[in-house]
Coordinates of C-alpha atoms and ligand atoms in Angstrom, one line a residue:
M213 CA -17.3 -25.6 11.1
S214 CA -17.2 -22.6 13.8
I215 CA -13.9 -21.2 14.2
L216 CA -12.5 -21.3 17.8
L217 CA -9.9 -18.3 17.6
G218 CA -10.2 -15.2 16.1
A219 CA -7.6 -12.7 15.8
I220 CA -7.3 -8.9 14.8
A221 CA -4.2 -7.6 13.8
D222 CA -3.4 -3.9 13.2
D223 CA -1.5 -4.3 10.1
F224 CA -0.7 -6.7 7.3
T225 CA 2.6 -8.6 8.0
G226 CA 2.1 -8.9 11.8
A227 CA -1.2 -10.5 10.6
T228 CA 0.8 -13.2 8.8
D229 CA 3.3 -13.4 11.6
L230 CA 0.7 -14.4 14.2
A231 CA -1.3 -17.1 11.6
N232 CA 2.2 -18.1 11.2
T233 CA 2.9 -18.9 14.7
L234 CA -0.6 -20.6 15.3
V235 CA -0.3 -23.0 12.1
G236 CA 3.6 -23.9 13.4
Q237 CA 1.5 -25.1 16.6
G238 CA -0.8 -27.2 14.4
M239 CA -3.8 -25.1 14.2
Q240 CA -4.9 -24.6 10.4
T241 CA -5.1 -20.7 10.2
V242 CA -6.7 -18.2 7.4
Q243 CA -5.7 -14.5 7.1
S244 CA -8.4 -12.2 5.8
V245 CA -7.4 -9.1 4.2
G246 CA -9.5 -6.6 5.9
V247 CA -13.0 -7.7 7.6
P248 CA -14.4 -10.4 5.6
A249 CA -16.9 -9.5 3.2
D250 CA -20.2 -12.4 2.9
G251 CA -19.3 -15.5 1.5
F252 CA -15.9 -15.6 2.8
D253 CA -15.3 -19.1 3.8
P254 CA -12.5 -20.1 6.2
G255 CA -12.9 -23.6 5.0
E256 CA -11.3 -26.5 7.7
A257 CA -9.5 -23.5 9.3
R258 CA -10.0 -22.9 13.0
A259 CA -8.4 -20.1 13.5
V260 CA -9.3 -16.7 11.2
V261 CA -6.6 -13.6 11.7
V262 CA -8.4 -10.4 10.3
A263 CA -5.4 -8.3 8.7
L264 CA -6.5 -4.5 9.2
K265 CA -4.4 -1.5 8.8
F266 CA -4.6 0.7 11.8
R267 CA -1.5 0.7 14.0
T268 CA -1.0 4.4 13.4
N269 CA -4.5 5.6 13.1
P270 CA -6.3 7.8 15.4
A271 CA -8.0 6.0 17.9
E272 CA -11.4 6.5 17.1
Q273 CA -10.9 5.3 13.7
A274 CA -8.7 2.1 14.9
V275 CA -11.4 1.2 17.3
A276 CA -14.1 1.5 14.7
D277 CA -12.0 -1.0 12.2
A278 CA -11.6 -3.6 15.5
L279 CA -15.2 -3.7 16.4
A280 CA -16.2 -4.4 12.9
A281 CA -13.6 -7.2 12.9
L282 CA -15.1 -8.6 16.2
A283 CA -18.4 -8.6 15.2
W284 CA -17.2 -10.8 12.3
L285 CA -15.5 -13.2 14.3
Q286 CA -17.9 -13.3 16.9
D287 CA -20.6 -14.4 14.1
Q288 CA -17.9 -17.3 13.2
G289 CA -18.5 -18.5 16.8
A290 CA -14.8 -17.4 17.9
E291 CA -14.4 -18.6 21.5
Q292 CA -11.3 -16.2 22.5
I293 CA -10.2 -13.3 20.6
I294 CA -6.4 -11.9 20.1
F295 CA -6.0 -8.1 19.4
K296 CA -2.6 -8.2 17.8
Y297 CA -0.1 -5.4 17.7
C298 CA 3.6 -5.0 17.5
S299 CA 6.5 -6.5 19.3
T300 CA 8.0 -3.3 20.2
F301 CA 4.3 -1.9 21.6
D302 CA 4.6 0.8 18.8
S303 CA 2.2 3.6 19.4
T304 CA 2.2 7.0 21.4
N305 CA 0.9 8.6 24.3
D306 CA -2.2 9.0 22.2
G307 CA -1.7 6.0 20.8
N308 CA -4.5 3.2 20.1
I309 CA -3.4 0.0 22.0
G310 CA -5.3 1.0 25.1
P311 CA -8.2 2.5 23.6
V312 CA -8.8 -0.8 21.3
A313 CA -8.3 -3.2 24.1
D314 CA -10.9 -1.1 26.2
A315 CA -13.3 -1.0 23.4
L316 CA -12.8 -5.0 23.1
V317 CA -13.0 -6.0 26.5
D318 CA -16.5 -4.0 26.8
A319 CA -17.6 -5.6 23.5
L320 CA -16.7 -9.2 24.7
D321 CA -18.6 -7.9 27.9
T322 CA -15.6 -9.1 30.2
S323 CA -13.7 -7.0 32.7
F324 CA -9.8 -8.0 32.1
T325 CA -7.2 -8.8 29.6
I326 CA -3.5 -9.2 29.5
A327 CA -0.9 -7.2 27.4
C328 CA 1.9 -9.2 26.3
P329 CA 4.0 -8.1 23.2
A330 CA 7.3 -10.6 24.3
F331 CA 8.5 -12.6 21.3
P332 CA 11.7 -14.2 22.7
Q333 CA 12.4 -15.7 19.1
N334 CA 13.0 -12.3 17.9
N335 CA 14.6 -11.0 20.9
R336 CA 12.0 -8.9 22.7
T337 CA 11.8 -9.9 26.0
I338 CA 9.8 -8.2 29.2
Y339 CA 10.9 -8.3 32.4
N340 CA 9.6 -6.6 35.0
G341 CA 7.0 -4.6 32.6
Y342 CA 10.2 -3.4 30.8
L343 CA 10.4 -4.3 27.3
F344 CA 13.8 -5.1 25.8
V345 CA 14.9 -5.4 21.7
D346 CA 17.9 -7.3 21.0
G347 CA 18.9 -7.4 25.1
V348 CA 18.6 -3.3 25.4
L349 CA 15.8 -1.4 26.9
L350 CA 12.8 -0.3 24.2
S351 CA 13.6 3.1 24.8
E352 CA 17.4 2.7 24.0
S353 CA 16.8 0.5 20.9
G354 CA 16.6 1.7 17.3
M355 CA 12.7 2.3 18.2
K356 CA 13.7 5.5 19.8
D357 CA 13.9 7.0 16.7
H358 CA 11.2 5.5 14.8
P359 CA 9.5 8.2 12.5
L360 CA 5.6 7.4 13.2
T361 CA 5.9 5.7 16.9
P362 CA 8.9 6.8 18.5
M363 CA 9.2 4.7 21.7
T364 CA 10.9 6.6 24.4
D365 CA 9.6 4.7 27.6
A366 CA 10.4 0.9 28.0
N367 CA 8.0 0.3 31.0
L368 CA 4.9 -1.0 29.3
V369 CA 2.9 -0.5 32.5
R370 CA 3.7 3.4 32.4
V371 CA 3.1 3.6 28.3
L372 CA -0.4 1.5 28.5
S373 CA -1.5 3.7 31.7
R374 CA -0.9 6.6 29.6
Q375 CA -3.5 5.2 26.8
T376 CA -6.1 3.7 29.1
T377 CA -8.0 5.4 32.1
Y378 CA -8.5 1.9 33.7
K379 CA -5.7 0.3 36.2
V380 CA -3.0 -1.4 34.5
G381 CA -1.0 -4.2 36.6
L382 CA 2.0 -6.7 36.3
V383 CA 2.6 -10.1 36.3
D384 CA 6.3 -10.5 36.8
I385 CA 8.5 -13.1 35.8
N386 CA 9.2 -14.9 39.4
I387 CA 5.1 -15.6 38.9
V388 CA 5.3 -16.4 35.7
K389 CA 8.4 -19.0 36.2
Q390 CA 6.1 -20.6 38.9
G391 CA 4.1 -22.3 35.9
S392 CA 0.3 -21.8 34.8
A393 CA -1.8 -22.0 38.0
A394 CA 0.3 -19.2 39.6
I395 CA -0.2 -17.4 36.7
R396 CA -3.8 -17.6 36.9
E397 CA -3.9 -16.7 40.3
Q398 CA -2.5 -13.3 39.6
F399 CA -4.7 -13.0 36.8
N400 CA -7.7 -13.7 39.2
S401 CA -6.2 -11.3 42.0
L402 CA -5.3 -8.6 39.9
Q403 CA -9.0 -8.8 38.4
S404 CA -10.9 -8.6 41.6
S405 CA -8.7 -5.8 42.7
G406 CA -9.9 -3.8 40.1
F407 CA -7.2 -4.1 37.7
R408 CA -8.5 -4.1 33.7
H409 CA -5.5 -5.0 32.2
A410 CA -2.0 -6.8 33.4
I411 CA 1.4 -6.4 31.5
V412 CA 2.8 -10.2 31.5
D413 CA 6.9 -11.0 31.5
A414 CA 8.3 -13.5 29.5
I415 CA 11.8 -14.0 28.7
N416 CA 11.7 -17.3 27.0
P417 CA 9.0 -19.6 25.0
A418 CA 8.8 -21.7 28.2
D419 CA 7.2 -18.5 29.5
L420 CA 4.9 -17.9 26.8
M421 CA 3.5 -21.7 26.7
S422 CA 2.9 -21.5 30.6
I423 CA 1.1 -17.9 29.9
G424 CA -0.8 -19.5 27.1
E425 CA -1.9 -22.4 29.3
A426 CA -3.3 -19.9 31.9
L427 CA -5.2 -17.7 29.3
D428 CA -7.2 -20.7 28.6
G429 CA -11.1 -19.6 28.7
M430 CA -9.5 -15.8 28.8
K431 CA -12.2 -14.1 26.1
L432 CA -9.5 -11.3 25.0
I433 CA -6.1 -11.5 25.1
T434 CA -3.7 -8.6 23.5
G435 CA 0.0 -8.7 22.6
G436 CA 2.4 -9.7 19.9
S437 CA 2.5 -12.8 17.8
G438 CA 4.3 -14.9 20.5
I439 CA 1.1 -14.6 23.0
A440 CA -0.3 -17.6 20.7
L441 CA 2.2 -19.9 21.1
G442 CA 0.5 -21.9 23.8
L443 CA -3.3 -21.4 22.7
P444 CA -3.9 -24.2 20.0
E445 CA -3.1 -26.7 23.0
N446 CA -5.5 -25.4 25.1
F447 CA -8.3 -25.9 22.5
R448 CA -6.8 -29.5 22.0
R449 CA -7.1 -30.1 26.0
T450 CA -10.3 -29.3 25.9
G451 CA -11.4 -31.3 23.0
G452 CA -12.2 -28.2 20.4
L453 CA -9.5 -29.1 18.1
S454 CA -8.6 -32.3 16.8
G455 CA -5.0 -33.1 16.7
N456 CA -2.3 -31.3 15.1
T457 CA -2.4 -30.4 11.2
D458 CA 0.8 -30.4 9.6
A459 CA 0.9 -26.9 7.5
I460 CA 0.2 -27.7 3.9
L461 CA 2.1 -26.2 1.1
P462 CA 0.3 -24.2 -1.7
L463 CA -1.3 -26.2 -4.4
A464 CA -0.9 -23.6 -7.3
S465 CA 1.3 -24.5 -9.8
G466 CA 2.6 -22.2 -13.0
R467 CA 5.1 -20.2 -13.4
S468 CA 7.3 -18.4 -10.5
A469 CA 8.4 -14.9 -10.1
V470 CA 9.7 -12.7 -7.7
L471 CA 9.2 -8.9 -7.0
A472 CA 11.1 -6.8 -4.6
G473 CA 10.6 -3.7 -3.6
S474 CA 12.3 -3.4 0.0
C475 CA 15.3 -1.5 -0.1
S476 CA 16.6 -3.1 3.2
I477 CA 20.0 -4.3 3.3
T478 CA 18.7 -8.4 3.8
T479 CA 16.7 -7.8 1.0
R480 CA 19.5 -6.4 -1.3
S481 CA 21.7 -9.4 -0.5
Q482 CA 18.7 -11.8 -1.5
V483 CA 18.1 -10.0 -4.6
A484 CA 22.0 -10.1 -5.2
A485 CA 21.9 -13.9 -4.8
A486 CA 18.8 -14.5 -6.7
Q487 CA 20.3 -12.5 -9.8
L488 CA 23.2 -15.1 -10.0
H489 CA 20.6 -17.8 -10.8
W490 CA 17.7 -16.2 -12.9
P491 CA 16.8 -13.3 -15.2
S492 CA 16.6 -10.2 -13.4
L493 CA 15.0 -6.6 -14.3
S494 CA 16.1 -3.4 -12.3
L495 CA 13.4 -0.7 -12.0
D496 CA 14.5 3.1 -11.7
P497 CA 11.2 5.0 -10.8
C498 CA 12.6 8.1 -12.3
S499 CA 13.0 6.8 -15.7
F500 CA 8.8 6.4 -15.9
A501 CA 8.1 9.1 -13.5
D502 CA 6.3 11.1 -16.5
T503 CA 4.3 8.3 -17.5
P504 CA 3.6 5.7 -14.6
E505 CA 2.1 3.3 -16.8
R506 CA 5.2 2.7 -18.7
G507 CA 7.4 0.9 -15.7
A508 CA 4.7 -1.8 -15.7
K509 CA 4.4 -2.1 -19.2
E510 CA 8.0 -2.1 -20.0
A511 CA 8.5 -4.6 -17.0
L512 CA 5.7 -7.1 -18.6
A513 CA 7.3 -6.7 -22.2
W514 CA 10.8 -7.7 -20.6
V515 CA 8.9 -10.8 -19.2
D516 CA 7.4 -11.9 -22.1
S517 CA 11.0 -11.5 -23.6
Q518 CA 12.1 -14.2 -21.2
P519 CA 12.1 -18.0 -21.0
S520 CA 9.1 -19.3 -19.6
D521 CA 10.8 -22.3 -17.9
A522 CA 12.5 -20.3 -15.2
P523 CA 11.5 -17.6 -12.5
V524 CA 11.9 -14.0 -13.2
L525 CA 13.0 -11.3 -11.0
I526 CA 11.9 -7.8 -10.6
Y527 CA 13.3 -5.6 -8.1
S528 CA 13.6 -1.6 -7.2
S529 CA 15.5 -2.6 -4.2
A530 CA 18.3 0.1 -4.4
D531 CA 21.3 1.1 -2.6
P532 CA 20.3 4.1 0.2
F533 CA 22.6 6.7 -2.1
V534 CA 20.3 5.5 -5.0
V535 CA 17.3 5.6 -3.1
A536 CA 18.0 8.9 -1.8
K537 CA 18.7 10.4 -5.5
V538 CA 15.2 9.3 -6.6
Q539 CA 13.6 10.7 -3.3
K540 CA 15.1 13.9 -3.9
T541 CA 14.2 13.8 -7.7
L542 CA 10.6 12.8 -7.1
G543 CA 9.8 13.5 -3.4
R544 CA 9.9 10.5 -0.9
D545 CA 6.2 9.7 -0.9
K546 CA 5.5 9.8 -5.0
A547 CA 8.9 7.6 -5.1
G548 CA 7.2 5.0 -2.8
D549 CA 3.7 5.1 -4.4
L550 CA 5.1 5.1 -7.9
V551 CA 6.9 2.2 -7.2
E552 CA 4.3 0.5 -5.0
E553 CA 1.6 1.1 -7.8
T554 CA 4.1 0.0 -10.6
M555 CA 4.5 -3.6 -8.4
G556 CA 1.1 -3.9 -8.2
A557 CA 0.3 -3.7 -11.7
I558 CA 2.9 -5.6 -12.5
A559 CA 1.8 -8.6 -10.3
Q560 CA -1.5 -8.2 -12.3
G561 CA 0.1 -8.6 -15.4
L562 CA 2.5 -11.5 -14.1
V563 CA -1.1 -13.6 -13.1
D564 CA -2.7 -12.5 -16.5
R565 CA 0.4 -14.5 -17.9
G566 CA 0.0 -17.5 -15.9
I567 CA 2.0 -16.9 -13.3
R568 CA 1.0 -18.9 -10.0
R569 CA 4.1 -18.8 -7.8
L570 CA 4.8 -15.3 -6.2
V571 CA 7.4 -14.0 -3.7
V572 CA 7.4 -10.6 -2.7
A573 CA 9.5 -8.4 -0.8
G574 CA 8.4 -5.5 1.3
G575 CA 5.6 -5.0 3.7
E576 CA 4.2 -2.2 1.9
T577 CA 5.2 -3.4 -1.2
S578 CA 3.1 -7.0 -0.3
G579 CA 0.1 -4.6 0.6
S580 CA 0.0 -2.9 -2.7
V581 CA 0.2 -6.8 -4.7
V582 CA -2.4 -8.3 -2.3
T583 CA -4.5 -5.2 -3.0
A584 CA -3.8 -4.9 -7.2
L585 CA -4.3 -8.6 -7.2
G586 CA -7.8 -8.5 -5.3
V587 CA -7.0 -10.9 -2.8
T588 CA -9.6 -11.7 -0.1
G589 CA -8.0 -14.3 2.2
L590 CA -4.8 -16.5 2.4
K591 CA -4.6 -19.9 3.6
I592 CA -1.5 -20.4 6.0
G593 CA 1.1 -22.8 4.5
P594 CA 4.7 -23.9 6.2
E595 CA 7.5 -21.4 7.4
I596 CA 9.8 -20.5 4.7
D597 CA 12.0 -18.8 7.1
P598 CA 11.3 -17.3 11.0
G599 CA 8.0 -15.4 10.8
V600 CA 7.4 -16.1 6.8
P601 CA 5.1 -18.6 5.9
W602 CA 4.0 -20.0 2.4
T603 CA 0.3 -19.0 1.7
E604 CA -2.3 -19.3 -0.9
T605 CA -5.2 -17.2 -1.8
I606 CA -8.4 -18.9 -1.2
N607 CA -10.1 -16.8 -3.8
E608 CA -9.5 -17.5 -7.7
P609 CA -7.6 -17.9 -9.3
H610 CA -5.3 -19.7 -6.4
I611 CA -1.9 -18.2 -6.2
A612 CA 0.9 -19.4 -4.1
L613 CA 2.5 -16.0 -2.5
A614 CA 5.4 -15.7 0.2
L615 CA 5.0 -12.2 1.2
K616 CA 7.9 -11.0 3.3
S617 CA 8.6 -8.0 5.6
G618 CA 12.1 -6.3 4.2
N619 CA 14.1 -7.5 7.0
F620 CA 13.1 -11.2 7.1
G621 CA 14.7 -14.1 5.7
A622 CA 18.1 -15.6 4.7
P623 CA 20.6 -14.5 1.8
D624 CA 19.1 -17.3 -0.2
F625 CA 15.1 -16.9 0.8
F626 CA 14.2 -16.6 -2.9
M627 CA 15.6 -19.7 -4.0
K628 CA 14.7 -21.4 -1.0
S629 CA 11.1 -20.2 -1.1
L630 CA 10.7 -21.5 -4.8
A631 CA 12.7 -24.7 -4.2
M632 CA 10.1 -25.9 -1.3
L633 CA 7.0 -26.0 -3.8
P634 CA 6.7 -29.3 -5.7
Ligands
ADP1636 P1 10.3 -2.8 3.8 O1 9.6 -4.0 4.6 O2 12.0 -3.0 3.8 O3 10.1 -1.8 4.9 P2 8.4 -1.7 2.0 O4 7.9 -2.5 1.0 O5 7.5 -1.7 3.4 O6 9.8 -2.4 2.6 O7 8.8 -0.3 1.5 C1 10.0 0.2 0.8 C2 9.7 1.5 0.2 O8 10.6 1.9 -0.8 C3 8.2 1.3 -0.5 O9 7.1 2.2 -0.4 C4 8.8 1.6 -2.0 O10 7.8 1.8 -3.0 C5 10.0 2.2 -1.9 N1 10.8 2.1 -2.9 C6 11.5 0.8 -3.4 N2 12.3 0.9 -4.2 C7 12.6 2.1 -4.5 C8 13.4 3.1 -5.4 N3 14.2 2.6 -6.0 N4 13.4 4.2 -5.0 C9 12.9 4.9 -4.4 N5 11.7 4.3 -3.2 C10 11.6 3.5 -3.4

């Protein structure tokens, strides 16, 4: 069966977030890790999200990556393409959102697309082209100090205009509130006046549903995960998608483990909560920096000494002053690499020991675990907490994976995720 919707995501957890939105709207979705190799089988899924990693890469490289993903998605029959980036429009003046969108417009032989990173459920809203985060302008939010992509201008028409030579217009909230017919009319009017891009306002999920309806048939859409909210319904209306498929829990059964490499406040509180229930091991990178393999070896020996009927928790999550001390001793990058490599090796050892249910905390940590396990794709299951679904690897051995970015999830996230599985 060919796919209907194809997406190209500029980072891994962003891809999962988008896939989660589609599944929440009843559309079976698979996420691939990188551009799929020959033989990749999306199964019953009607949407595939290709997770790439080019958010902060130079435009030329990002364009090449995105075009390779597009070629694969077109081969699979995708009728509509989403280019997914962050809901805070993370980019610089030399950023790649404009160049990638332009390259995709050209490759799809079209002349118009929209840019809508709004995600009201996560308090990212757009009003008169200005992006707000938690009610304040993007340029006054924490994003102004982001180490790689400081966002100092909240006006997305201006931001995108600096990244493209084509005209960038606006579909403002007054039009959006009039519904899909008015929005579509404005798309047509901008397109015929020579605009290639349109920032689209949205301040609540109903706006995204109206915009979604107006996007029926548009070849390329760019935005955050929220822009996908209204799309599955279009395919149902036109008959391409039958019914509303419930997300399926992973079937993989076996022992469970949690690996936490995020040091965020949220993850640290989740670790503290889980320690009350399960055996836990803290990893101190300084203690094995001289012989890196020792970290995973000792952790796996500890796993072997634990009762096999309870989940185990292994974490490097630490308070900021501990992390600062580690970074001072080892250097920031070296400390990060060491922990990530160790987590990957531990994940491999756990799977070798028959663990088939794995919860991972941390964006980078998740990336290194997925890479170490050689995961090629993930079938997206039901949501555990906002933005984090259960997934299952499509390649053997089938492993249930819950991959959460550090800040996501309630304090009982680890227990809650494992309790969801039969
Ligand atoms: P988040 O999603 O919260 O950003 P990530 O996994 O993306 O979490 O990033 C956390 C980073 O911190 C990783 O590079 C990880 O290797 C590093 N790290 C984890 N624990 C420690 C520690 N105890 N000391 C130093 N660095 C650490």
